[in-house]
Amino acid sequence: AVSLEDEWNDFSPRLVLDYKINKSLIYASVTKGYKSGAYNSYPAPNAALGFRVVPESRNSVDPETVVNYELGVKSSLLNNDLTLNGSFYYMDYQDLQIFQVVGGITRLESAGKAVSSGLELDGRYAASNNLTILFNATWMDSEFKDYVVSGQDLSGTSLLFTPKLSGGLSLDYSKSLG
């Protein structure tokens, strides 16, 4: 049994400016996000003792912070039959927290600096009283700016689970059966 103690705190402000033009809203925002520091307590396999929390995985992890810059528009067009939203964002991470597996031990670590930017578009079109078309598309570019694992510099590689392109399309048809 080990007793560990640390303290983390943060002030995370958000500033949003918006301007309404007819049935459209143009906005810009700057937001600071924060994920608290943490202690690892994940068990690691040990041939002689089974699963146990080893000293290497008890180190605390620094808090993660991100500043997100976003510029976008939300609009209602064609007599409210078309809703169209779009935005551009840029996220700047410091001490990004990720899980690493080193020597068979899984632990939460700081990956240093990372950035992510992209464009998002989504909408809804009421094609008729019965048919609604929903769509979305995202282009994302993300990468580690300062990330070294076991002496290997992985700076410039993409963040996990961040596809360059993604999107969706769905049709919603409803009809009363009386």
mmCIF file of C-alpha atoms in Angstrom:
data_model
loop_
_atom_site.group_PDB
_atom_site.id
_atom_site.type_symbol
_atom_site.label_atom_id
_atom_site.label_comp_id
_atom_site.label_asym_id
_atom_site.label_seq_id
_atom_site.Cartn_x
_atom_site.Cartn_y
_atom_site.Cartn_z
ATOM 1 C CA ALA A 1 0.000 0.000 0.000
ATOM 2 C CA VAL A 2 1.251 3.465 -0.894
ATOM 3 C CA SER A 3 -0.040 6.873 0.083
ATOM 4 C CA LEU A 4 0.562 9.593 -2.526
ATOM 5 C CA GLU A 5 -0.604 13.180 -2.537
ATOM 6 C CA ASP A 6 -0.554 16.065 -4.985
ATOM 7 C CA GLU A 7 -2.731 19.045 -5.799
ATOM 8 C CA TRP A 8 -3.866 20.429 -9.136
ATOM 9 C CA ASN A 9 -6.063 23.410 -9.929
ATOM 10 C CA ASP A 10 -6.820 25.582 -12.925
ATOM 11 C CA PHE A 11 -8.786 28.560 -14.181
ATOM 12 C CA SER A 12 -10.390 27.771 -17.566
ATOM 13 C CA PRO A 13 -12.040 30.834 -19.118
ATOM 14 C CA ARG A 14 -14.095 31.016 -22.302
ATOM 15 C CA LEU A 15 -14.670 34.055 -24.510
ATOM 16 C CA VAL A 16 -17.312 34.026 -27.254
ATOM 17 C CA LEU A 17 -18.269 36.794 -29.642
ATOM 18 C CA ASP A 18 -21.256 36.325 -31.926
ATOM 19 C CA TYR A 19 -23.139 38.385 -34.455
ATOM 20 C CA LYS A 20 -26.578 37.626 -35.866
ATOM 21 C CA ILE A 21 -27.346 38.425 -39.513
ATOM 22 C CA ASN A 22 -30.902 37.580 -40.575
ATOM 23 C CA LYS A 23 -31.214 33.854 -39.738
ATOM 24 C CA SER A 24 -27.477 33.220 -39.424
ATOM 25 C CA LEU A 25 -25.174 33.447 -36.446
ATOM 26 C CA ILE A 26 -21.451 34.038 -36.920
ATOM 27 C CA TYR A 27 -19.270 33.345 -33.906
ATOM 28 C CA ALA A 28 -15.679 33.260 -32.724
ATOM 29 C CA SER A 29 -14.509 31.701 -29.495
ATOM 30 C CA VAL A 30 -11.386 31.068 -27.467
ATOM 31 C CA THR A 31 -11.703 28.391 -24.791
ATOM 32 C CA LYS A 32 -9.194 26.979 -22.349
ATOM 33 C CA GLY A 33 -9.767 23.367 -21.331
ATOM 34 C CA TYR A 34 -8.221 21.411 -18.490
ATOM 35 C CA LYS A 35 -7.871 17.772 -17.477
ATOM 36 C CA SER A 36 -6.599 17.252 -13.952
ATOM 37 C CA GLY A 37 -3.313 15.588 -13.169
ATOM 38 C CA ALA A 38 -3.606 11.991 -12.020
ATOM 39 C CA TYR A 39 -1.881 9.031 -10.450
ATOM 40 C CA ASN A 40 -1.448 5.763 -12.253
ATOM 41 C CA SER A 41 -2.817 2.749 -10.452
ATOM 42 C CA TYR A 42 -3.036 0.225 -13.272
ATOM 43 C CA PRO A 43 -1.755 -3.249 -12.468
ATOM 44 C CA ALA A 44 1.104 -4.662 -14.507
ATOM 45 C CA PRO A 45 1.869 -8.340 -14.994
ATOM 46 C CA ASN A 46 4.652 -9.757 -12.858
ATOM 47 C CA ALA A 47 5.747 -13.350 -13.531
ATOM 48 C CA ALA A 48 6.246 -14.152 -9.845
ATOM 49 C CA LEU A 49 3.467 -12.097 -8.246
ATOM 50 C CA GLY A 50 0.711 -11.907 -10.882
ATOM 51 C CA PHE A 51 -0.887 -8.504 -11.380
ATOM 52 C CA ARG A 52 0.338 -5.705 -9.143
ATOM 53 C CA VAL A 53 0.875 -1.960 -9.267
ATOM 54 C CA VAL A 54 4.585 -1.573 -9.822
ATOM 55 C CA PRO A 55 6.554 1.510 -8.699
ATOM 56 C CA GLU A 56 7.121 2.632 -12.305
ATOM 57 C CA SER A 57 3.395 3.098 -12.815
ATOM 58 C CA ARG A 58 2.790 5.119 -9.618
ATOM 59 C CA ASN A 59 4.247 8.374 -10.939
ATOM 60 C CA SER A 60 1.843 11.282 -11.161
ATOM 61 C CA VAL A 61 0.925 12.763 -14.517
ATOM 62 C CA ASP A 62 0.876 16.512 -15.118
ATOM 63 C CA PRO A 63 -2.460 18.188 -15.886
ATOM 64 C CA GLU A 64 -3.428 18.475 -19.546
ATOM 65 C CA THR A 65 -4.440 21.864 -20.928
ATOM 66 C CA VAL A 66 -5.763 22.878 -24.314
ATOM 67 C CA VAL A 67 -6.612 26.215 -25.880
ATOM 68 C CA ASN A 68 -9.264 25.946 -28.588
ATOM 69 C CA TYR A 69 -9.803 28.680 -31.171
ATOM 70 C CA GLU A 70 -12.995 28.378 -33.206
ATOM 71 C CA LEU A 71 -14.670 30.408 -35.936
ATOM 72 C CA GLY A 72 -18.036 29.307 -37.249
ATOM 73 C CA VAL A 73 -21.488 29.952 -38.590
ATOM 74 C CA LYS A 74 -24.915 28.529 -37.783
ATOM 75 C CA SER A 75 -27.647 29.264 -40.275
ATOM 76 C CA SER A 76 -31.261 28.568 -41.102
ATOM 77 C CA LEU A 77 -32.056 28.955 -44.805
ATOM 78 C CA LEU A 78 -34.782 28.269 -47.375
ATOM 79 C CA ASN A 79 -37.686 29.151 -45.062
ATOM 80 C CA ASN A 80 -36.111 27.036 -42.287
ATOM 81 C CA ASP A 81 -36.022 23.919 -44.489
ATOM 82 C CA LEU A 82 -32.203 23.933 -44.469
ATOM 83 C CA THR A 83 -30.047 24.170 -41.365
ATOM 84 C CA LEU A 84 -26.368 24.546 -42.182
ATOM 85 C CA ASN A 85 -23.520 24.829 -39.663
ATOM 86 C CA GLY A 86 -19.799 25.076 -40.266
ATOM 87 C CA SER A 87 -16.720 25.790 -38.223
ATOM 88 C CA PHE A 88 -12.945 25.925 -38.303
ATOM 89 C CA TYR A 89 -11.006 25.073 -35.140
ATOM 90 C CA TYR A 90 -7.425 24.966 -33.930
ATOM 91 C CA MET A 91 -6.531 23.211 -30.657
ATOM 92 C CA ASP A 92 -3.155 23.632 -28.946
ATOM 93 C CA TYR A 93 -2.432 20.977 -26.281
ATOM 94 C CA GLN A 94 0.154 21.144 -23.503
ATOM 95 C CA ASP A 95 1.014 17.946 -21.585
ATOM 96 C CA LEU A 96 -1.437 15.837 -23.570
ATOM 97 C CA GLN A 97 -2.318 12.757 -21.493
ATOM 98 C CA ILE A 98 -2.161 9.414 -23.314
ATOM 99 C CA PHE A 99 -1.826 5.750 -22.385
ATOM 100 C CA GLN A 100 1.543 4.177 -23.177
ATOM 101 C CA VAL A 101 2.668 0.569 -22.939
ATOM 102 C CA VAL A 102 6.334 0.438 -21.947
ATOM 103 C CA GLY A 103 7.955 -2.844 -20.949
ATOM 104 C CA GLY A 104 4.565 -4.528 -20.535
ATOM 105 C CA ILE A 105 3.304 -1.771 -18.215
ATOM 106 C CA THR A 106 0.331 0.340 -19.283
ATOM 107 C CA ARG A 107 0.386 3.769 -17.756
ATOM 108 C CA LEU A 108 -0.920 7.262 -18.276
ATOM 109 C CA GLU A 109 1.863 9.573 -19.453
ATOM 110 C CA SER A 110 2.290 13.095 -20.731
ATOM 111 C CA ALA A 111 2.928 13.183 -24.464
ATOM 112 C CA GLY A 112 4.010 16.812 -24.346
ATOM 113 C CA LYS A 113 2.671 19.168 -26.994
ATOM 114 C CA ALA A 114 0.164 18.414 -29.752
ATOM 115 C CA VAL A 115 -2.052 20.349 -32.145
ATOM 116 C CA SER A 116 -5.270 19.571 -33.951
ATOM 117 C CA SER A 117 -7.081 21.658 -36.525
ATOM 118 C CA GLY A 118 -9.985 21.039 -38.805
ATOM 119 C CA LEU A 119 -13.161 21.982 -40.577
ATOM 120 C CA GLU A 120 -16.605 20.695 -39.662
ATOM 121 C CA LEU A 121 -19.835 20.945 -41.632
ATOM 122 C CA ASP A 122 -23.233 19.578 -40.722
ATOM 123 C CA GLY A 123 -26.750 20.172 -41.865
ATOM 124 C CA ARG A 124 -30.328 19.104 -42.054
ATOM 125 C CA TYR A 125 -32.583 19.529 -45.085
ATOM 126 C CA ALA A 126 -36.342 18.965 -45.011
ATOM 127 C CA ALA A 127 -36.763 17.805 -48.600
ATOM 128 C CA SER A 128 -40.502 17.225 -48.103
ATOM 129 C CA ASN A 129 -43.023 16.801 -45.298
ATOM 130 C CA ASN A 130 -41.934 13.171 -45.025
ATOM 131 C CA LEU A 131 -38.234 13.175 -45.956
ATOM 132 C CA THR A 132 -35.370 14.788 -44.031
ATOM 133 C CA ILE A 133 -31.739 14.532 -45.140
ATOM 134 C CA LEU A 134 -29.028 14.798 -42.477
ATOM 135 C CA PHE A 135 -25.350 15.136 -43.341
ATOM 136 C CA ASN A 136 -21.996 15.897 -41.753
ATOM 137 C CA ALA A 137 -18.367 16.020 -42.823
ATOM 138 C CA THR A 138 -15.123 16.647 -40.981
ATOM 139 C CA TRP A 139 -11.569 17.207 -42.141
ATOM 140 C CA MET A 140 -8.984 16.985 -39.353
ATOM 141 C CA ASP A 141 -5.227 17.388 -39.156
ATOM 142 C CA SER A 142 -3.593 16.497 -35.853
ATOM 143 C CA GLU A 143 -0.081 15.711 -34.735
ATOM 144 C CA PHE A 144 2.220 15.400 -31.779
ATOM 145 C CA LYS A 145 4.614 18.353 -31.602
ATOM 146 C CA ASP A 146 6.769 17.028 -28.769
ATOM 147 C CA TYR A 147 6.489 13.285 -28.103
ATOM 148 C CA VAL A 148 9.340 10.915 -27.234
ATOM 149 C CA VAL A 149 8.785 7.285 -26.188
ATOM 150 C CA SER A 150 11.680 5.049 -25.124
ATOM 151 C CA GLY A 151 14.145 7.375 -26.858
ATOM 152 C CA GLN A 152 12.183 7.412 -30.143
ATOM 153 C CA ASP A 153 11.004 10.839 -31.318
ATOM 154 C CA LEU A 154 7.432 10.504 -32.580
ATOM 155 C CA SER A 155 6.908 14.235 -33.087
ATOM 156 C CA GLY A 156 5.017 14.864 -36.310
ATOM 157 C CA THR A 157 2.961 11.661 -36.129
ATOM 158 C CA SER A 158 -0.829 11.811 -36.015
ATOM 159 C CA LEU A 159 -2.764 11.571 -32.777
ATOM 160 C CA LEU A 160 -4.564 8.266 -32.267
ATOM 161 C CA PHE A 161 -8.170 7.953 -33.434
ATOM 162 C CA THR A 162 -8.089 11.123 -35.556
ATOM 163 C CA PRO A 163 -9.111 10.293 -39.127
ATOM 164 C CA LYS A 164 -8.272 12.859 -41.799
ATOM 165 C CA LEU A 165 -11.767 12.689 -43.274
ATOM 166 C CA SER A 166 -15.041 11.470 -41.837
ATOM 167 C CA GLY A 167 -18.651 12.050 -42.611
ATOM 168 C CA GLY A 168 -22.135 10.728 -42.602
ATOM 169 C CA LEU A 169 -25.379 10.868 -44.505
ATOM 170 C CA SER A 170 -28.759 9.673 -43.358
ATOM 171 C CA LEU A 171 -32.278 9.827 -44.674
ATOM 172 C CA ASP A 172 -35.253 10.008 -42.362
ATOM 173 C CA TYR A 173 -38.575 9.118 -43.957
ATOM 174 C CA SER A 174 -41.738 9.113 -41.902
ATOM 175 C CA LYS A 175 -45.271 8.288 -42.971
ATOM 176 C CA SER A 176 -48.411 8.068 -40.881
ATOM 177 C CA LEU A 177 -50.098 4.675 -41.109
ATOM 178 C CA GLY A 178 -53.405 6.087 -39.989
#
